[in-house]
mmCIF file of C-alpha atoms in Angstrom:
data_model
loop_
_atom_site.group_PDB
_atom_site.id
_atom_site.type_symbol
_atom_site.label_atom_id
_atom_site.label_comp_id
_atom_site.label_asym_id
_atom_site.label_seq_id
_atom_site.Cartn_x
_atom_site.Cartn_y
_atom_site.Cartn_z
ATOM 1 C CA MET A 1 22.688 -36.298 10.086
ATOM 2 C CA PRO A 2 23.190 -37.504 13.704
ATOM 3 C CA ALA A 3 20.091 -38.582 15.652
ATOM 4 C CA PRO A 4 19.826 -35.633 18.180
ATOM 5 C CA ALA A 5 19.869 -32.939 15.200
ATOM 6 C CA LYS A 6 16.961 -35.012 13.485
ATOM 7 C CA LEU A 7 15.177 -34.321 16.386
ATOM 8 C CA ILE A 8 15.604 -30.561 16.580
ATOM 9 C CA LYS A 9 12.620 -29.934 13.947
ATOM 10 C CA PRO A 10 10.220 -32.101 15.480
ATOM 11 C CA VAL A 11 10.810 -30.314 19.030
ATOM 12 C CA VAL A 12 10.991 -27.198 17.510
ATOM 13 C CA PHE A 13 7.565 -27.700 15.796
ATOM 14 C CA LEU A 14 5.933 -29.308 19.159
ATOM 15 C CA LEU A 15 7.428 -26.486 21.337
ATOM 16 C CA ALA A 16 5.820 -23.817 18.777
ATOM 17 C CA LEU A 17 2.205 -25.697 19.304
ATOM 18 C CA LEU A 18 2.406 -24.920 23.059
ATOM 19 C CA PRO A 19 1.296 -21.357 22.819
ATOM 20 C CA LEU A 20 -2.026 -22.474 20.941
ATOM 21 C CA VAL A 21 -2.507 -25.317 23.600
ATOM 22 C CA TRP A 22 -2.240 -22.813 26.181
ATOM 23 C CA VAL A 23 -4.541 -20.435 24.528
ATOM 24 C CA VAL A 24 -6.957 -23.416 23.710
ATOM 25 C CA TRP A 25 -6.886 -24.354 27.057
ATOM 26 C CA ARG A 26 -7.779 -20.821 28.550
ATOM 27 C CA VAL A 27 -10.780 -20.748 26.181
ATOM 28 C CA VAL A 28 -11.836 -24.221 27.383
ATOM 29 C CA SER A 29 -11.410 -23.419 30.722
ATOM 30 C CA ASN A 30 -13.053 -19.860 30.425
ATOM 31 C CA ASP A 31 -10.206 -18.202 31.629
ATOM 32 C CA LEU A 32 -10.176 -15.162 29.647
ATOM 33 C CA GLY A 33 -11.410 -12.502 31.800
ATOM 34 C CA PRO A 34 -14.128 -10.058 31.451
ATOM 35 C CA ASP A 35 -13.612 -9.485 27.622
ATOM 36 C CA PRO A 36 -12.469 -12.938 25.892
ATOM 37 C CA ALA A 37 -12.486 -11.756 22.343
ATOM 38 C CA GLN A 38 -10.155 -8.772 23.195
ATOM 39 C CA GLU A 39 -7.785 -10.770 25.616
ATOM 40 C CA LEU A 40 -7.692 -13.418 22.952
ATOM 41 C CA ALA A 41 -6.582 -11.029 20.270
ATOM 42 C CA ILE A 42 -3.846 -9.735 22.339
ATOM 43 C CA GLU A 43 -2.764 -13.076 23.462
ATOM 44 C CA THR A 44 -2.291 -14.404 19.607
ATOM 45 C CA GLY A 45 -0.933 -11.068 18.480
ATOM 46 C CA GLU A 46 1.594 -11.086 21.226
ATOM 47 C CA TRP A 47 2.643 -14.696 20.357
ATOM 48 C CA SER A 48 3.135 -13.845 16.690
ATOM 49 C CA ILE A 49 5.619 -10.836 17.641
ATOM 50 C CA ARG A 50 7.530 -13.247 19.705
ATOM 51 C CA PHE A 51 8.038 -15.715 17.187
ATOM 52 C CA LEU A 52 8.724 -13.045 14.726
ATOM 53 C CA LEU A 53 11.447 -11.616 17.114
ATOM 54 C CA LEU A 54 12.991 -15.448 17.879
ATOM 55 C CA ALA A 55 13.113 -15.671 13.917
ATOM 56 C CA LEU A 56 14.922 -12.363 13.539
ATOM 57 C CA ALA A 57 17.321 -13.641 16.188
ATOM 58 C CA MET A 58 18.082 -16.905 14.897
ATOM 59 C CA THR A 59 20.837 -15.892 12.678
ATOM 60 C CA PRO A 60 22.659 -13.258 15.007
ATOM 61 C CA LEU A 61 22.515 -16.560 17.301
ATOM 62 C CA ARG A 62 24.087 -18.380 15.208
ATOM 63 C CA GLN A 63 26.831 -16.297 14.322
ATOM 64 C CA VAL A 64 27.415 -15.934 18.188
ATOM 65 C CA THR A 65 27.132 -19.468 19.465
ATOM 66 C CA GLY A 66 27.586 -21.611 16.124
ATOM 67 C CA LEU A 67 24.348 -23.187 16.995
ATOM 68 C CA VAL A 68 23.593 -24.225 13.149
ATOM 69 C CA ASP A 69 21.296 -27.100 13.663
ATOM 70 C CA PHE A 70 19.024 -25.204 15.630
ATOM 71 C CA VAL A 71 18.928 -21.827 13.370
ATOM 72 C CA ARG A 72 17.991 -24.198 10.299
ATOM 73 C CA GLN A 73 14.557 -23.887 12.120
ATOM 74 C CA ARG A 74 14.342 -20.382 11.545
ATOM 75 C CA ARG A 75 11.771 -20.688 8.115
ATOM 76 C CA MET A 76 9.600 -22.924 10.643
ATOM 77 C CA VAL A 77 9.503 -20.036 13.355
ATOM 78 C CA GLY A 78 8.814 -17.732 10.901
ATOM 79 C CA LEU A 79 6.031 -19.571 9.508
ATOM 80 C CA PHE A 80 4.650 -19.696 13.040
ATOM 81 C CA ALA A 81 4.887 -16.088 13.392
ATOM 82 C CA TRP A 82 2.481 -15.926 10.508
ATOM 83 C CA PHE A 83 0.268 -18.554 11.705
ATOM 84 C CA TYR A 84 -0.410 -16.914 15.033
ATOM 85 C CA ALA A 85 -0.561 -13.311 13.238
ATOM 86 C CA SER A 86 -3.414 -15.442 11.250
ATOM 87 C CA LEU A 87 -4.727 -16.519 14.182
ATOM 88 C CA HIS A 88 -5.056 -12.863 15.921
ATOM 89 C CA PHE A 89 -6.396 -11.683 12.427
ATOM 90 C CA LEU A 90 -9.150 -14.360 12.498
ATOM 91 C CA VAL A 91 -9.983 -13.294 16.081
ATOM 92 C CA TRP A 92 -10.399 -9.950 15.346
ATOM 93 C CA LEU A 93 -12.427 -10.789 11.940
ATOM 94 C CA SER A 94 -14.811 -13.127 13.944
ATOM 95 C CA PHE A 95 -15.155 -12.166 17.393
ATOM 96 C CA LEU A 96 -14.844 -8.572 17.138
ATOM 97 C CA TRP A 97 -16.230 -7.763 14.194
ATOM 98 C CA GLY A 98 -18.436 -11.115 13.018
ATOM 99 C CA PHE A 99 -17.149 -11.109 9.534
ATOM 100 C CA ARG A 100 -18.988 -7.871 8.709
ATOM 101 C CA TRP A 101 -16.697 -7.167 5.864
ATOM 102 C CA GLY A 102 -18.345 -3.510 4.904
ATOM 103 C CA THR A 103 -17.194 -2.621 8.698
ATOM 104 C CA ILE A 104 -14.117 -4.450 8.480
ATOM 105 C CA GLY A 105 -12.573 -2.394 5.261
ATOM 106 C CA ALA A 106 -13.587 0.484 6.733
ATOM 107 C CA GLU A 107 -11.987 -0.090 9.975
ATOM 108 C CA ILE A 108 -8.741 -0.978 8.184
ATOM 109 C CA ILE A 109 -9.226 2.196 6.219
ATOM 110 C CA GLU A 110 -9.719 4.825 8.663
ATOM 111 C CA ARG A 111 -7.955 3.355 12.254
ATOM 112 C CA PRO A 112 -4.083 3.823 11.414
ATOM 113 C CA TYR A 113 -3.217 1.171 14.398
ATOM 114 C CA ILE A 114 -5.686 -1.478 12.445
ATOM 115 C CA THR A 115 -4.049 -0.362 8.996
ATOM 116 C CA MET A 116 -0.512 -1.252 10.704
ATOM 117 C CA GLY A 117 -1.604 -4.846 11.974
ATOM 118 C CA PHE A 118 -3.087 -5.478 8.847
ATOM 119 C CA LEU A 119 -0.250 -4.387 7.024
ATOM 120 C CA ALA A 120 2.347 -6.251 9.092
ATOM 121 C CA TRP A 121 -0.163 -9.374 8.342
ATOM 122 C CA VAL A 122 0.099 -9.037 4.525
ATOM 123 C CA ILE A 123 4.024 -8.813 4.683
ATOM 124 C CA LEU A 124 4.026 -12.079 6.645
ATOM 125 C CA LEU A 125 1.807 -13.590 4.322
ATOM 126 C CA ALA A 126 3.808 -12.704 1.257
ATOM 127 C CA LEU A 127 7.087 -14.120 2.947
ATOM 128 C CA ALA A 128 5.202 -17.456 3.914
ATOM 129 C CA LEU A 129 3.935 -17.882 0.369
ATOM 130 C CA THR A 130 7.554 -17.491 -0.818
ATOM 131 C CA SER A 131 8.996 -19.332 1.815
ATOM 132 C CA PRO A 132 9.608 -22.901 0.144
ATOM 133 C CA LYS A 133 12.693 -23.854 -1.500
ATOM 134 C CA PHE A 134 11.313 -23.528 -5.000
ATOM 135 C CA MET A 135 10.247 -19.924 -4.726
ATOM 136 C CA LEU A 136 14.001 -19.030 -3.450
ATOM 137 C CA ARG A 137 15.155 -20.549 -6.945
ATOM 138 C CA LYS A 138 12.194 -18.895 -8.607
ATOM 139 C CA LEU A 139 12.637 -15.085 -7.223
ATOM 140 C CA GLY A 140 16.842 -15.420 -7.179
ATOM 141 C CA ARG A 141 17.836 -12.080 -5.539
ATOM 142 C CA ASN A 142 14.459 -10.785 -5.060
ATOM 143 C CA TRP A 143 14.136 -13.445 -2.934
ATOM 144 C CA LYS A 144 16.169 -11.591 -0.218
ATOM 145 C CA ARG A 145 14.829 -7.984 -0.868
ATOM 146 C CA LEU A 146 11.244 -9.337 -0.254
ATOM 147 C CA HIS A 147 12.154 -11.083 2.715
ATOM 148 C CA ARG A 148 13.927 -7.880 4.284
ATOM 149 C CA LEU A 149 10.565 -6.855 4.672
ATOM 150 C CA VAL A 150 10.223 -8.853 7.779
ATOM 151 C CA TYR A 151 11.523 -5.858 9.679
ATOM 152 C CA VAL A 152 9.030 -3.733 8.245
ATOM 153 C CA SER A 153 6.545 -6.351 9.527
ATOM 154 C CA GLY A 154 8.113 -6.275 12.903
ATOM 155 C CA VAL A 155 7.954 -2.439 13.252
ATOM 156 C CA LEU A 156 4.495 -2.257 12.440
ATOM 157 C CA ALA A 157 3.178 -5.175 14.577
ATOM 158 C CA ILE A 158 5.347 -3.348 17.410
ATOM 159 C CA VAL A 159 3.539 -0.176 16.776
ATOM 160 C CA HIS A 160 0.200 -1.718 16.222
ATOM 161 C CA LEU A 161 0.790 -3.234 19.798
ATOM 162 C CA LEU A 162 1.917 -0.024 21.308
ATOM 163 C CA TRP A 163 -1.083 1.781 19.987
ATOM 164 C CA ILE A 164 -3.299 -0.745 21.372
ATOM 165 C CA GLN A 165 -1.828 -0.808 24.825
ATOM 166 C CA ARG A 166 -1.527 2.721 25.637
ATOM 167 C CA THR A 167 -1.562 2.592 29.152
ATOM 168 C CA ASP A 168 0.580 -0.234 29.870
ATOM 169 C CA LEU A 169 3.758 0.087 27.507
ATOM 170 C CA ILE A 170 6.159 -2.551 29.175
ATOM 171 C CA GLU A 171 5.350 -5.162 26.636
ATOM 172 C CA PRO A 172 5.610 -3.074 23.548
ATOM 173 C CA VAL A 173 8.682 -1.223 24.637
ATOM 174 C CA PHE A 174 10.369 -4.500 25.497
ATOM 175 C CA TYR A 175 9.471 -6.194 22.222
ATOM 176 C CA GLY A 176 10.801 -3.023 20.642
ATOM 177 C CA SER A 177 14.025 -2.912 22.139
ATOM 178 C CA ILE A 178 14.764 -6.245 21.244
ATOM 179 C CA LEU A 179 13.855 -5.515 17.368
ATOM 180 C CA ALA A 180 16.132 -2.214 17.409
ATOM 181 C CA VAL A 181 18.969 -4.334 18.809
ATOM 182 C CA LEU A 182 18.557 -7.125 16.269
ATOM 183 C CA LEU A 183 18.225 -4.487 13.434
ATOM 184 C CA GLY A 184 21.104 -2.606 14.751
ATOM 185 C CA TYR A 185 22.932 -5.954 14.532
ATOM 186 C CA ARG A 186 22.056 -6.563 11.065
ATOM 187 C CA LEU A 187 22.691 -2.792 9.695
ATOM 188 C CA TYR A 188 26.317 -3.052 11.532
ATOM 189 C CA ASN A 189 26.972 -6.096 10.016
ATOM 190 C CA ARG A 190 26.232 -4.872 6.439
ATOM 191 C CA SER A 191 28.166 -1.783 6.953
ATOM 192 C CA ARG A 192 31.210 -4.000 7.951
ATOM 193 C CA ALA A 193 30.788 -6.408 5.150
ATOM 194 C CA LYS A 194 30.550 -3.471 2.526
ATOM 195 C CA LEU A 195 33.729 -1.866 4.519
ATOM 196 C CA ALA A 196 35.586 -5.192 3.960
ATOM 197 C CA ALA A 197 34.585 -5.597 0.334
ATOM 198 C CA ARG A 198 35.879 -1.675 -0.812
ATOM 199 C CA ALA A 199 39.116 -2.748 1.150
#
């Protein structure tokens, strides 16, 4: 592998850590506004959605541009989506509810927008646990079926955000539009492949 290609993985890794550095800096600088816990939850949640959308965009990006070496980092980008989703969940568990498990369980069951966010995280957790290559070999065809749930996770996450930011819909609608385009692109390619197979 050429030297520039070898640098792509560590560069992508370091770039993916920059949002964490930014969040930590805001915490240290006391720059999270009047409701730090809520702001921290929103910040980490939105970064999770951004990384998830980036991971979903990488296959179309490869097909359109031919940037194979960059797109090979899709698994890492997807894992960072789970990482920031886990930070978001941890902020919610600790700062907003203080690890009061009885209350947390009731909130997840009784509040639909929290249920959706929790299910989105559970799906990402399942995808993260099955992302290693040995799991691909072990699961076989079921691996692809499982990992198609990433789109379900994306929809749930965006609806979760939309429900939270009812008065400011710009970002949820923006993210939702990107997801709709990516899902439409995938469905179009699958339909075209089926038609070609029949022909």
